[in-house]
Amino acid sequence: MSTPHGHPVPDPPAGTTGGGPVRLLLCDDHAVVRAGLLALLGSEPDFEVVGEAGGGEEAVAMAAKLGPNVVLMDLQLGEGIDGVEATRQIAATGGRVLVLTTYDTDADITRAIEAGATGYLLKAERPEELFAAIRAAARGHTALSAPVASRVMERMRSPRPSLTARERDILGQLARGLGNREIARALFISEATVKTHLGRIYDKLGVDTRAGAVAVATERRLLA
């Protein structure tokens, strides 16, 4: 492409959207964190923060109104929908979400990626890594922190955990949202037995919460 005088037009700077700045929406329930991000991102000439949200619902509404190129999304947002659900709603409309969080459990990573997150970054990363991830996300490329990428690859390489028939039964009841007492009644076993099996399920799936167990089981197609 050239100008009317025949001079070539330079390509847009790497990481920008059509030559303009990468428009960013920040979502974090801590005002101090948002202020820190504002100051940090303001040091890059190709970034423009167009909005801040303190909660999931607010982030979804602002994303629809402002049309940012990338939404930086924390996972834990206090009251209302969490970062995963906000990510799911924004991604469903074509928005690009880069998760920026302190949480790096298998369950958190799985839930965010399944919700449609373009990338997953830890807040402990260096600023240069954050900037590169934002530019990658703006281009539609996957951006993962090195520790997160390692965990994803490890899970992909590892064989599916071997669950007993009873553990699968309990996992299925867990996916239905039943508590320990309800599971015990449904399977005609004691609550103590349910707790014992849950402990073994958690160990095999590498999680420590009920939601984490269901998320990993869903990802690995362990649920019938």
PDB file of N, CA and C in Angstrom, residues 97-138:
ATOM      1  N   VAL A  97     -10.746 -11.920  26.145  1.00  0.00           N
ATOM      2  CA  VAL A  97     -10.518 -11.764  27.575  1.00  0.00           C
ATOM      3  C   VAL A  97      -9.179 -12.377  27.955  1.00  0.00           C
ATOM      4  N   LEU A  98      -8.356 -11.583  28.618  1.00  0.00           N
ATOM      5  CA  LEU A  98      -7.086 -12.065  29.144  1.00  0.00           C
ATOM      6  C   LEU A  98      -7.221 -12.115  30.659  1.00  0.00           C
ATOM      7  N   VAL A  99      -7.271 -13.315  31.205  1.00  0.00           N
ATOM      8  CA  VAL A  99      -7.388 -13.470  32.651  1.00  0.00           C
ATOM      9  C   VAL A  99      -6.084 -13.027  33.297  1.00  0.00           C
ATOM     10  N   LEU A 100      -6.185 -12.189  34.320  1.00  0.00           N
ATOM     11  CA  LEU A 100      -5.025 -11.709  35.064  1.00  0.00           C
ATOM     12  C   LEU A 100      -5.326 -11.928  36.534  1.00  0.00           C
ATOM     13  N   THR A 101      -4.714 -12.937  37.126  1.00  0.00           N
ATOM     14  CA  THR A 101      -5.116 -13.364  38.456  1.00  0.00           C
ATOM     15  C   THR A 101      -3.940 -13.909  39.243  1.00  0.00           C
ATOM     16  N   THR A 102      -4.175 -14.160  40.535  1.00  0.00           N
ATOM     17  CA  THR A 102      -3.158 -14.802  41.380  1.00  0.00           C
ATOM     18  C   THR A 102      -3.421 -16.294  41.483  1.00  0.00           C
ATOM     19  N   TYR A 103      -4.552 -16.757  40.962  1.00  0.00           N
ATOM     20  CA  TYR A 103      -4.956 -18.150  41.113  1.00  0.00           C
ATOM     21  C   TYR A 103      -4.467 -18.989  39.920  1.00  0.00           C
ATOM     22  N   ASP A 104      -3.784 -20.099  40.241  1.00  0.00           N
ATOM     23  CA  ASP A 104      -3.248 -20.927  39.159  1.00  0.00           C
ATOM     24  C   ASP A 104      -3.522 -22.415  39.372  1.00  0.00           C
ATOM     25  N   THR A 105      -4.637 -22.735  40.027  1.00  0.00           N
ATOM     26  CA  THR A 105      -4.974 -24.147  40.192  1.00  0.00           C
ATOM     27  C   THR A 105      -5.473 -24.718  38.868  1.00  0.00           C
ATOM     28  N   ASP A 106      -5.398 -26.026  38.739  1.00  0.00           N
ATOM     29  CA  ASP A 106      -5.887 -26.671  37.523  1.00  0.00           C
ATOM     30  C   ASP A 106      -7.340 -26.316  37.265  1.00  0.00           C
ATOM     31  N   ALA A 107      -8.127 -26.293  38.332  1.00  0.00           N
ATOM     32  CA  ALA A 107      -9.562 -26.015  38.184  1.00  0.00           C
ATOM     33  C   ALA A 107      -9.802 -24.601  37.666  1.00  0.00           C
ATOM     34  N   ASP A 108      -9.080 -23.625  38.219  1.00  0.00           N
ATOM     35  CA  ASP A 108      -9.250 -22.234  37.775  1.00  0.00           C
ATOM     36  C   ASP A 108      -8.864 -22.081  36.307  1.00  0.00           C
ATOM     37  N   ILE A 109      -7.728 -22.662  35.940  1.00  0.00           N
ATOM     38  CA  ILE A 109      -7.258 -22.565  34.554  1.00  0.00           C
ATOM     39  C   ILE A 109      -8.263 -23.218  33.612  1.00  0.00           C
ATOM     40  N   THR A 110      -8.719 -24.413  33.987  1.00  0.00           N
ATOM     41  CA  THR A 110      -9.670 -25.140  33.147  1.00  0.00           C
ATOM     42  C   THR A 110     -10.953 -24.362  32.950  1.00  0.00           C
ATOM     43  N   ARG A 111     -11.506 -23.843  34.030  1.00  0.00           N
ATOM     44  CA  ARG A 111     -12.780 -23.121  33.948  1.00  0.00           C
ATOM     45  C   ARG A 111     -12.648 -21.882  33.072  1.00  0.00           C
ATOM     46  N   ALA A 112     -11.544 -21.154  33.232  1.00  0.00           N
ATOM     47  CA  ALA A 112     -11.367 -19.923  32.464  1.00  0.00           C
ATOM     48  C   ALA A 112     -11.199 -20.211  30.972  1.00  0.00           C
ATOM     49  N   ILE A 113     -10.395 -21.213  30.649  1.00  0.00           N
ATOM     50  CA  ILE A 113     -10.175 -21.545  29.243  1.00  0.00           C
ATOM     51  C   ILE A 113     -11.451 -22.081  28.609  1.00  0.00           C
ATOM     52  N   GLU A 114     -12.188 -22.911  29.354  1.00  0.00           N
ATOM     53  CA  GLU A 114     -13.447 -23.428  28.822  1.00  0.00           C
ATOM     54  C   GLU A 114     -14.473 -22.319  28.623  1.00  0.00           C
ATOM     55  N   ALA A 115     -14.352 -21.255  29.425  1.00  0.00           N
ATOM     56  CA  ALA A 115     -15.277 -20.127  29.298  1.00  0.00           C
ATOM     57  C   ALA A 115     -14.960 -19.264  28.082  1.00  0.00           C
ATOM     58  N   GLY A 116     -13.788 -19.490  27.468  1.00  0.00           N
ATOM     59  CA  GLY A 116     -13.450 -18.738  26.262  1.00  0.00           C
ATOM     60  C   GLY A 116     -12.346 -17.717  26.418  1.00  0.00           C
ATOM     61  N   ALA A 117     -11.607 -17.760  27.533  1.00  0.00           N
ATOM     62  CA  ALA A 117     -10.519 -16.798  27.725  1.00  0.00           C
ATOM     63  C   ALA A 117      -9.472 -16.950  26.628  1.00  0.00           C
ATOM     64  N   THR A 118      -9.011 -15.825  26.105  1.00  0.00           N
ATOM     65  CA  THR A 118      -7.959 -15.838  25.085  1.00  0.00           C
ATOM     66  C   THR A 118      -6.612 -16.171  25.705  1.00  0.00           C
ATOM     67  N   GLY A 119      -6.430 -15.788  26.963  1.00  0.00           N
ATOM     68  CA  GLY A 119      -5.165 -16.049  27.635  1.00  0.00           C
ATOM     69  C   GLY A 119      -5.334 -16.101  29.138  1.00  0.00           C
ATOM     70  N   TYR A 120      -4.293 -16.540  29.824  1.00  0.00           N
ATOM     71  CA  TYR A 120      -4.327 -16.687  31.282  1.00  0.00           C
ATOM     72  C   TYR A 120      -2.961 -16.287  31.806  1.00  0.00           C
ATOM     73  N   LEU A 121      -2.922 -15.177  32.540  1.00  0.00           N
ATOM     74  CA  LEU A 121      -1.664 -14.631  33.027  1.00  0.00           C
ATOM     75  C   LEU A 121      -1.728 -14.473  34.545  1.00  0.00           C
ATOM     76  N   LEU A 122      -0.598 -14.676  35.200  1.00  0.00           N
ATOM     77  CA  LEU A 122      -0.512 -14.509  36.644  1.00  0.00           C
ATOM     78  C   LEU A 122      -0.023 -13.101  36.973  1.00  0.00           C
ATOM     79  N   LYS A 123      -0.543 -12.540  38.059  1.00  0.00           N
ATOM     80  CA  LYS A 123      -0.176 -11.177  38.435  1.00  0.00           C
ATOM     81  C   LYS A 123       1.286 -11.061  38.832  1.00  0.00           C
ATOM     82  N   ALA A 124       1.931 -12.174  39.110  1.00  0.00           N
ATOM     83  CA  ALA A 124       3.343 -12.148  39.496  1.00  0.00           C
ATOM     84  C   ALA A 124       4.278 -11.976  38.294  1.00  0.00           C
ATOM     85  N   GLU A 125       3.722 -12.005  37.089  1.00  0.00           N
ATOM     86  CA  GLU A 125       4.563 -11.873  35.896  1.00  0.00           C
ATOM     87  C   GLU A 125       5.202 -10.486  35.814  1.00  0.00           C
ATOM     88  N   ARG A 126       6.321 -10.413  35.102  1.00  0.00           N
ATOM     89  CA  ARG A 126       6.979  -9.127  34.882  1.00  0.00           C
ATOM     90  C   ARG A 126       6.119  -8.272  33.950  1.00  0.00           C
ATOM     91  N   PRO A 127       6.227  -6.944  34.061  1.00  0.00           N
ATOM     92  CA  PRO A 127       5.446  -6.057  33.184  1.00  0.00           C
ATOM     93  C   PRO A 127       5.624  -6.376  31.708  1.00  0.00           C
ATOM     94  N   GLU A 128       6.856  -6.719  31.303  1.00  0.00           N
ATOM     95  CA  GLU A 128       7.094  -7.010  29.887  1.00  0.00           C
ATOM     96  C   GLU A 128       6.274  -8.206  29.419  1.00  0.00           C
ATOM     97  N   GLU A 129       6.098  -9.193  30.305  1.00  0.00           N
ATOM     98  CA  GLU A 129       5.301 -10.368  29.961  1.00  0.00           C
ATOM     99  C   GLU A 129       3.829  -9.984  29.823  1.00  0.00           C
ATOM    100  N   LEU A 130       3.361  -9.110  30.704  1.00  0.00           N
ATOM    101  CA  LEU A 130       1.975  -8.639  30.625  1.00  0.00           C
ATOM    102  C   LEU A 130       1.749  -7.881  29.323  1.00  0.00           C
ATOM    103  N   PHE A 131       2.656  -6.984  28.977  1.00  0.00           N
ATOM    104  CA  PHE A 131       2.509  -6.202  27.751  1.00  0.00           C
ATOM    105  C   PHE A 131       2.463  -7.111  26.523  1.00  0.00           C
ATOM    106  N   ALA A 132       3.367  -8.093  26.497  1.00  0.00           N
ATOM    107  CA  ALA A 132       3.411  -9.012  25.357  1.00  0.00           C
ATOM    108  C   ALA A 132       2.125  -9.831  25.265  1.00  0.00           C
ATOM    109  N   ALA A 133       1.597 -10.248  26.420  1.00  0.00           N
ATOM    110  CA  ALA A 133       0.368 -11.038  26.436  1.00  0.00           C
ATOM    111  C   ALA A 133      -0.819 -10.218  25.942  1.00  0.00           C
ATOM    112  N   ILE A 134      -0.874  -8.963  26.337  1.00  0.00           N
ATOM    113  CA  ILE A 134      -1.960  -8.080  25.890  1.00  0.00           C
ATOM    114  C   ILE A 134      -1.909  -7.918  24.374  1.00  0.00           C
ATOM    115  N   ARG A 135      -0.717  -7.688  23.841  1.00  0.00           N
ATOM    116  CA  ARG A 135      -0.591  -7.504  22.394  1.00  0.00           C
ATOM    117  C   ARG A 135      -0.943  -8.787  21.644  1.00  0.00           C
ATOM    118  N   ALA A 136      -0.552  -9.920  22.221  1.00  0.00           N
ATOM    119  CA  ALA A 136      -0.896 -11.203  21.598  1.00  0.00           C
ATOM    120  C   ALA A 136      -2.403 -11.417  21.619  1.00  0.00           C
ATOM    121  N   ALA A 137      -3.035 -11.132  22.764  1.00  0.00           N
ATOM    122  CA  ALA A 137      -4.485 -11.304  22.885  1.00  0.00           C
ATOM    123  C   ALA A 137      -5.227 -10.393  21.921  1.00  0.00           C
ATOM    124  N   ALA A 138      -4.720  -9.177  21.733  1.00  0.00           N
ATOM    125  CA  ALA A 138      -5.357  -8.227  20.817  1.00  0.00           C
ATOM    126  C   ALA A 138      -5.353  -8.753  19.385  1.00  0.00           C
TER     127      ALA A 138
END
